[in-house]
Short mmCIF file of C-alpha atoms in Angstrom, two decimals:
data_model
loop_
_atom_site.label_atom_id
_atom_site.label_comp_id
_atom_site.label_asym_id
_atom_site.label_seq_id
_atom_site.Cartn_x
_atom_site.Cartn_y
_atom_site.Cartn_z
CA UNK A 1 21.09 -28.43 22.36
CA UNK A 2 18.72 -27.24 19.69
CA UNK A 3 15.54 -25.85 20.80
CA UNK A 4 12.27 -27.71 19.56
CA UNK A 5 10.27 -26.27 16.69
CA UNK A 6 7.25 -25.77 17.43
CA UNK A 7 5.13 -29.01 15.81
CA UNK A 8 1.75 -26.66 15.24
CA UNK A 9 4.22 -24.51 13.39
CA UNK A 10 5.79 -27.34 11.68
CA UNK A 11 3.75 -28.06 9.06
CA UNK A 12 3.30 -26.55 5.65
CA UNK A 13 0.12 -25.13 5.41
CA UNK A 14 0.03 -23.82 9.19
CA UNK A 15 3.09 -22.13 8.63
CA UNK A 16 2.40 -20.56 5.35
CA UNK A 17 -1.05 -18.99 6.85
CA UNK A 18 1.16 -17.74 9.99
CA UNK A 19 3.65 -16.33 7.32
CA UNK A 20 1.06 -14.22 5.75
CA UNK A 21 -0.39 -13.05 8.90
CA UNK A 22 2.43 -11.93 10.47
CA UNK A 23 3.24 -9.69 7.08
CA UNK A 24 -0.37 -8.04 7.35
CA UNK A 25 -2.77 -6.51 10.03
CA UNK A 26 -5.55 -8.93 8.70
CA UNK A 27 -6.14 -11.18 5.87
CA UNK A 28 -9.54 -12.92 3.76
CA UNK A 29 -10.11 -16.74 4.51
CA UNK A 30 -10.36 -15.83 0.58
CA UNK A 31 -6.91 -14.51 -0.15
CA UNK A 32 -5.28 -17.02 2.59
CA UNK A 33 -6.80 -20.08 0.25
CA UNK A 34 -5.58 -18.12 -2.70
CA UNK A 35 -2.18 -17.72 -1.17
CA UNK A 36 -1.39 -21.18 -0.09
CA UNK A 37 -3.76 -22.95 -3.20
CA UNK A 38 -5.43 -25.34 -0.02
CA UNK A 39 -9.18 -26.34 -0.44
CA UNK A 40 -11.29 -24.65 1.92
CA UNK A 41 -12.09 -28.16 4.24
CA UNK A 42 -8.37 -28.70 4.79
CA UNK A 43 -7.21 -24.91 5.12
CA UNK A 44 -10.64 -25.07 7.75
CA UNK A 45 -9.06 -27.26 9.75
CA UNK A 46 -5.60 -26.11 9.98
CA UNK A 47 -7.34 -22.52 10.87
CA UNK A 48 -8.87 -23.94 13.81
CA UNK A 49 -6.17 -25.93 15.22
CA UNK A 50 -4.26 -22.31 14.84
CA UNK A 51 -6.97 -20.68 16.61
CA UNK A 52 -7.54 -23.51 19.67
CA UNK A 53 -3.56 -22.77 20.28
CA UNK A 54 -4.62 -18.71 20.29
CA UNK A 55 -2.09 -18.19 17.50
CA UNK A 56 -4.81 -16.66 15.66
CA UNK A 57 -7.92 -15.19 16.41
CA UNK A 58 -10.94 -15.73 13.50
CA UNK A 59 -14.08 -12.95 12.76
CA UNK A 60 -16.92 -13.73 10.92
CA UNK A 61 -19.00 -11.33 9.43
CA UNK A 62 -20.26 -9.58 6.47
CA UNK A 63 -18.79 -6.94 3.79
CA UNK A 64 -21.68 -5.73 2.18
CA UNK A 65 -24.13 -8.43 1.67
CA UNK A 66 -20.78 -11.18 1.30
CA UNK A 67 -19.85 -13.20 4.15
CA UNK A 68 -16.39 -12.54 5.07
CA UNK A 69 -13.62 -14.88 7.27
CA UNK A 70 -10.97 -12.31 8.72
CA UNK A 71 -7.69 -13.95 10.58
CA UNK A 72 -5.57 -12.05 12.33
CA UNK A 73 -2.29 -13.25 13.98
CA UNK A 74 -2.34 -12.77 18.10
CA UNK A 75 0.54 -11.35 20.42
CA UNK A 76 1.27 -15.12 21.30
CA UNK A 77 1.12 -16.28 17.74
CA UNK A 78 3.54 -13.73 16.74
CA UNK A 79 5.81 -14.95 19.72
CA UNK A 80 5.59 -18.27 18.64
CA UNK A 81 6.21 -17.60 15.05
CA UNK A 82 9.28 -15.17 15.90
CA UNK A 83 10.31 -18.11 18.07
CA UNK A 84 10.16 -20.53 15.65
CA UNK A 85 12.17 -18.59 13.15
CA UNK A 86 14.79 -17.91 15.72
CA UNK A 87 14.82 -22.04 15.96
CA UNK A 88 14.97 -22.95 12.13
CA UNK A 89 18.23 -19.88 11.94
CA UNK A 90 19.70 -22.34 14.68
CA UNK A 91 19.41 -25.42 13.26
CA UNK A 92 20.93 -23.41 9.95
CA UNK A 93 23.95 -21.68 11.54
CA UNK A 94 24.85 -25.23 13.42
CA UNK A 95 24.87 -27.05 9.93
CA UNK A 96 26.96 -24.62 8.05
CA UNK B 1 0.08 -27.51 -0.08
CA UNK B 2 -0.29 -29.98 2.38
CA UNK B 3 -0.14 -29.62 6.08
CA UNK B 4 1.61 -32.81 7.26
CA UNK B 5 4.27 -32.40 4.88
CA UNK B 6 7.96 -32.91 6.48
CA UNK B 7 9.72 -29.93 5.90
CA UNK B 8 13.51 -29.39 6.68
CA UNK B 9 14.44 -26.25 8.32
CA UNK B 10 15.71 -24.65 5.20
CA UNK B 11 12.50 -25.44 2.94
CA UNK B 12 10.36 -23.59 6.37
CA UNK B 13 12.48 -20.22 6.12
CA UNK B 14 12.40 -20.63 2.21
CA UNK B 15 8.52 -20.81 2.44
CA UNK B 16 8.19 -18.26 4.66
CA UNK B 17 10.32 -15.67 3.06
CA UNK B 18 8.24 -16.38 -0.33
CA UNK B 19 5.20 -16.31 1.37
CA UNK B 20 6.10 -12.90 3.22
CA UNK B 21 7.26 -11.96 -0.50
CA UNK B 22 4.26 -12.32 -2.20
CA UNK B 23 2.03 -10.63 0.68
CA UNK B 24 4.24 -7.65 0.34
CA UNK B 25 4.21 -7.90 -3.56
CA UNK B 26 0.62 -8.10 -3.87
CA UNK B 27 -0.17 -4.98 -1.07
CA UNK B 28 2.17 -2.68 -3.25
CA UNK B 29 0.65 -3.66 -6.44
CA UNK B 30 -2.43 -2.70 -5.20
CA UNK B 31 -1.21 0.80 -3.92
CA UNK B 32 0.22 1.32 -7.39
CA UNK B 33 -3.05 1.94 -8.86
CA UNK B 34 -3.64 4.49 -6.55
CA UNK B 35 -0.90 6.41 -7.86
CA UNK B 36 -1.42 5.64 -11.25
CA UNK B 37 -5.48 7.08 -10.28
CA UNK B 38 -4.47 10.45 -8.76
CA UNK B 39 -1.51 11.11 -11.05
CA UNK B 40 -4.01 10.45 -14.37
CA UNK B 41 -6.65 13.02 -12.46
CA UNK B 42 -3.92 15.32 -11.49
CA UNK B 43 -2.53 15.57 -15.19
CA UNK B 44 -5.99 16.18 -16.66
CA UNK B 45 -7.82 18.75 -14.45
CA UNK B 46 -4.12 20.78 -14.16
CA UNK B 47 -3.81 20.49 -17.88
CA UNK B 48 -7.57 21.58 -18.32
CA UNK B 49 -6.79 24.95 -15.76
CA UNK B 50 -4.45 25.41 -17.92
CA UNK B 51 -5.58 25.85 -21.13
CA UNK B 52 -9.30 27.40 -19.61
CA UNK B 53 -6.69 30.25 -18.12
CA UNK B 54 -4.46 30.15 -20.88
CA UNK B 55 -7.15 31.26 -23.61
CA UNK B 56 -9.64 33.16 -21.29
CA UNK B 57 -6.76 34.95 -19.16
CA UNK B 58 -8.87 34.48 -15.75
CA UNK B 59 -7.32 32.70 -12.75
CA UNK B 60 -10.90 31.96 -11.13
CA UNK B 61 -10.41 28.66 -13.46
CA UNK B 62 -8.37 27.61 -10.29
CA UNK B 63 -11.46 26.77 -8.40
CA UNK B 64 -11.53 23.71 -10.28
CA UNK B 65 -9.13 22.41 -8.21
CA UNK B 66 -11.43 21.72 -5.79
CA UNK B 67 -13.56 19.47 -8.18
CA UNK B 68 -9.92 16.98 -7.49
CA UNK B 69 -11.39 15.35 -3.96
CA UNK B 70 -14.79 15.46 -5.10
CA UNK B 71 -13.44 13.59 -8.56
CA UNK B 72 -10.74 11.43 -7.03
CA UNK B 73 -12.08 10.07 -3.76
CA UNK B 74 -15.57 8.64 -5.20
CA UNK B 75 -13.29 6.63 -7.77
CA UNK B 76 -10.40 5.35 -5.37
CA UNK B 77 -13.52 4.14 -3.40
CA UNK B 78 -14.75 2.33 -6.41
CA UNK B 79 -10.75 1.12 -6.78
CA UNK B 80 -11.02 -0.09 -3.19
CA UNK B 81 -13.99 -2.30 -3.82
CA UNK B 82 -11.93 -4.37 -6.10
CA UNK B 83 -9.72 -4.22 -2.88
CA UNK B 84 -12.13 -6.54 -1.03
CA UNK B 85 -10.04 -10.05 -0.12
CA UNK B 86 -6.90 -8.39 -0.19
CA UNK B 87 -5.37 -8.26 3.32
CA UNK B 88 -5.42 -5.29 5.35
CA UNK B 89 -1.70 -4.00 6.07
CA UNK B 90 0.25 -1.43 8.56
CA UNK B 91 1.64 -0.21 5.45
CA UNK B 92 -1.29 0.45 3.28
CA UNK B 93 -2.45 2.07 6.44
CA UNK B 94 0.40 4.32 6.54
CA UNK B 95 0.58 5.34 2.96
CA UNK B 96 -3.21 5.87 2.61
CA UNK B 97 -2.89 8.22 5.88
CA UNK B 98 0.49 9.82 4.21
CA UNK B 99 -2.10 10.84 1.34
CA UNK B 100 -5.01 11.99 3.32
CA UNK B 101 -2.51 14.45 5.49
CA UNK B 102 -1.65 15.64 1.98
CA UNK B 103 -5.30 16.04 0.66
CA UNK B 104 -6.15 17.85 4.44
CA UNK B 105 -3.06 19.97 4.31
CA UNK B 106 -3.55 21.19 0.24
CA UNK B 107 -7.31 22.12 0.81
CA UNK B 108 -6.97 23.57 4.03
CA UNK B 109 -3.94 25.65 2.55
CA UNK B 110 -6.24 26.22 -0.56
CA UNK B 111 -9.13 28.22 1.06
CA UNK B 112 -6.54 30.13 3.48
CA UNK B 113 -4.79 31.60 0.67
CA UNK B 114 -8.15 32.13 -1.49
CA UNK B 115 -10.35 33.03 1.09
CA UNK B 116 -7.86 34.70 3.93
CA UNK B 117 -3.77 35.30 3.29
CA UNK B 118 -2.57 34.83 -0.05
CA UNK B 119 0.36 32.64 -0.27
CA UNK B 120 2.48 31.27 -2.99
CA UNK B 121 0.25 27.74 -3.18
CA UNK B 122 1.85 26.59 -6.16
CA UNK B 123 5.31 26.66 -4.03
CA UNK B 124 3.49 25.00 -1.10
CA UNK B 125 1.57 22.44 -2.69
CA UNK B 126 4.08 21.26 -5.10
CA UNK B 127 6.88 20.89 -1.73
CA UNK B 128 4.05 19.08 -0.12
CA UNK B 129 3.06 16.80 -2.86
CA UNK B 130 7.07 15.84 -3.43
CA UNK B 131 7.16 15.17 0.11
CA UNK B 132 4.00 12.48 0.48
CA UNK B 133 5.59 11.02 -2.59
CA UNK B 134 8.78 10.43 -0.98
CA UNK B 135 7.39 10.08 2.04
CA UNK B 136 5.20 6.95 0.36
CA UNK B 137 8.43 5.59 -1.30
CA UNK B 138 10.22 5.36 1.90
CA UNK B 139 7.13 3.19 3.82
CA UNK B 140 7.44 1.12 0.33
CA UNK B 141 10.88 1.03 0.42
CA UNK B 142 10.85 1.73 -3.33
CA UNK B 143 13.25 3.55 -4.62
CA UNK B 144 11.53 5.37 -8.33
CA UNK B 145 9.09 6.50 -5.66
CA UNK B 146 11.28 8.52 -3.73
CA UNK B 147 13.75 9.80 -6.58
CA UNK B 148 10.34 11.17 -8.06
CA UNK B 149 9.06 12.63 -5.05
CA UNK B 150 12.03 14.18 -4.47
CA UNK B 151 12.69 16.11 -8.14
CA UNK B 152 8.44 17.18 -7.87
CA UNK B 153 9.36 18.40 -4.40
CA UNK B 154 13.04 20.13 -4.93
CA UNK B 155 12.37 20.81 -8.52
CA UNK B 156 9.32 21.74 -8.71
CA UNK B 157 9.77 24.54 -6.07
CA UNK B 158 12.60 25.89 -7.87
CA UNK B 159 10.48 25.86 -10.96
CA UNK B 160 7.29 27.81 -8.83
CA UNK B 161 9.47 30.18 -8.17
CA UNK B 162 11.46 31.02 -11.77
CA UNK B 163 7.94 30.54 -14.15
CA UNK B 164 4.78 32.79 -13.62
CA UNK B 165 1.22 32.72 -13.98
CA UNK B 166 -0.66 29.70 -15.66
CA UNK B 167 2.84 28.10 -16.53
CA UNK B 168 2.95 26.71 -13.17
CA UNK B 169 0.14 24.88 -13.90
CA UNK B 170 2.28 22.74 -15.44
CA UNK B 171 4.48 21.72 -12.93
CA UNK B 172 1.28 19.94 -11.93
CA UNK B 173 0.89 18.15 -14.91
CA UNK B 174 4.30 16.96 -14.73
CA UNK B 175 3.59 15.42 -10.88
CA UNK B 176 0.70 13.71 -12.14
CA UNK B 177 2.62 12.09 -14.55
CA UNK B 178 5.05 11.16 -12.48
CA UNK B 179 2.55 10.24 -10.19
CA UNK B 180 1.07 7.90 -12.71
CA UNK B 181 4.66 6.58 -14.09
CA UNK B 182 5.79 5.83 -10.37
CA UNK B 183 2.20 3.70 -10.15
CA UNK B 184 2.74 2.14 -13.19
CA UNK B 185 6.58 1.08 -12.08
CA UNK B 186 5.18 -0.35 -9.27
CA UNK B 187 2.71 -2.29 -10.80
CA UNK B 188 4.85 -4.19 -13.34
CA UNK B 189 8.05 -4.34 -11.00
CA UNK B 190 5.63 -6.64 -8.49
CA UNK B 191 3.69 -7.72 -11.07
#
């Protein structure tokens, strides 16, 4: 039996922004739209959803006088994500 | 990208192993110019000791090392204000501490053996300026970086010890330009 991937996970743009944060200690709303090339309403939403499941936690603030959007990914997010990478190596290994 | 996209399980691992990739690729690029920074500095201001020594035959041109911090940290703050947007990482963390142990360690070494028990400091500095290198190419896991570090450290000390006087200068000169050449192979290689 295959364990379930984790559907908040599942889905391009989520997982791309919890690939980059699990590579750094912190990361620019800025550089995550550059990274995955979303528009800022869509990438928005997909940030939230991430942070309502505590996957990711979200500061606001300023650097200098520019507003700034830091993400970081949480102890459970990086669970999760580890998790879900265990999962997808599963589903590999059992289609070889 | 699109969030509701169906993805198999190979495309997910694909996309996160490029998207790890790139992260990593654009923190070292940015560390490179910190190399390629301190390596131009060190190169100039040994070279300049040099010749100032070399044609008036006083030492006390060696103060000027301690124009380096004052020179170099004001303009990798500048360099780090381009920095702003680029994630912060363990590594960058690491390597940026690797290089403030060395600037700590070669002043406070510095005014001991000016100011209180003289010491062979080209010997010292040059072992401990190998060693961050190396030290810096390990946490990169870049190889040029550590092969350099490791002929400034090994080779250079050999050298401190066989050449006298203001010719040692120039194993300084050849650090910073291997300094600068490791930054600059680390900027195009993850370009």
């Amino acid at each position: 039996m295959f364990p379930k991937l984790d559907p908040l996970l599942h889905s391009e743009l989520r997982l791309a922004v919890m690939s980059i944060l699990a590579g750094v200690e912190e990361a620019d709303f800025t550089y995550l739209k550059k990274q995955t090339g979303a528009t800022s309403g869509n990438l928005s939403v997909q940030i939230d959803k991430l942070t309502t499941a505590g996957y990711i936690t979200v500061e606001k603030g300023f650097k200098g006088k520019m507003p700034r959007t830091a993400c970081r990914i949480t102890p459970a997010g990086r669970k999760a994500f580890c998790r879900y990478v265990e999962a997808l190596k599963e589903y590999l290994s059992a289609g070889k | 990208m699109e969030q509701n996209k169906e993805m198999t399980a190979q495309q997910s691992l694909s996309l996160i192993t490029e998207t790890l990739n790139n992260s990593r690729r654009d923190i070292l690029r940015g560390n490179s110019k910190y190399f390629i920074l301190w390596g131009i500095i060190l190169t100039l201001l040994s070279l300049l000791i040099y010749v100032c020594w070399h044609f008036t035959g006083k030492a006390s041109w060696n103060f000027l090392w301690f124009s380096m911090p004052l020179i170099g940290y004001p303009l990798a703050a500048i360099l780090g204000k381009k920095d702003q947007g680029m994630p912060k990482s363990e590594l960058g963390r690491m390597t940026g501490g690797v290089w403030t142990v060395f600037g700590a360690f070669s002043i406070c070494l510095s005014l001991i053996a000016v100011f209180a028990v003289p010491m062979h400091l080209t010997l010292l500095i040059v072992v401990i300026l190998g060693l961050a290198e190396s030290v810096s190419g390990v946490l990169l896991k870049n190889w040029p970086i550590i092969i350099a570090g490791f002929i400034l450290g090994v080779g250079g000390a050999v050298m401190a010890m066989l050449i006298k006087s203001e010719a040692q200068l120039l194993l300084f000169t050849l650090g910073g330009i291997l300094l600068a050449i490791t930054g600059l192979i680390v900027k195009f290689q993850y370009k």
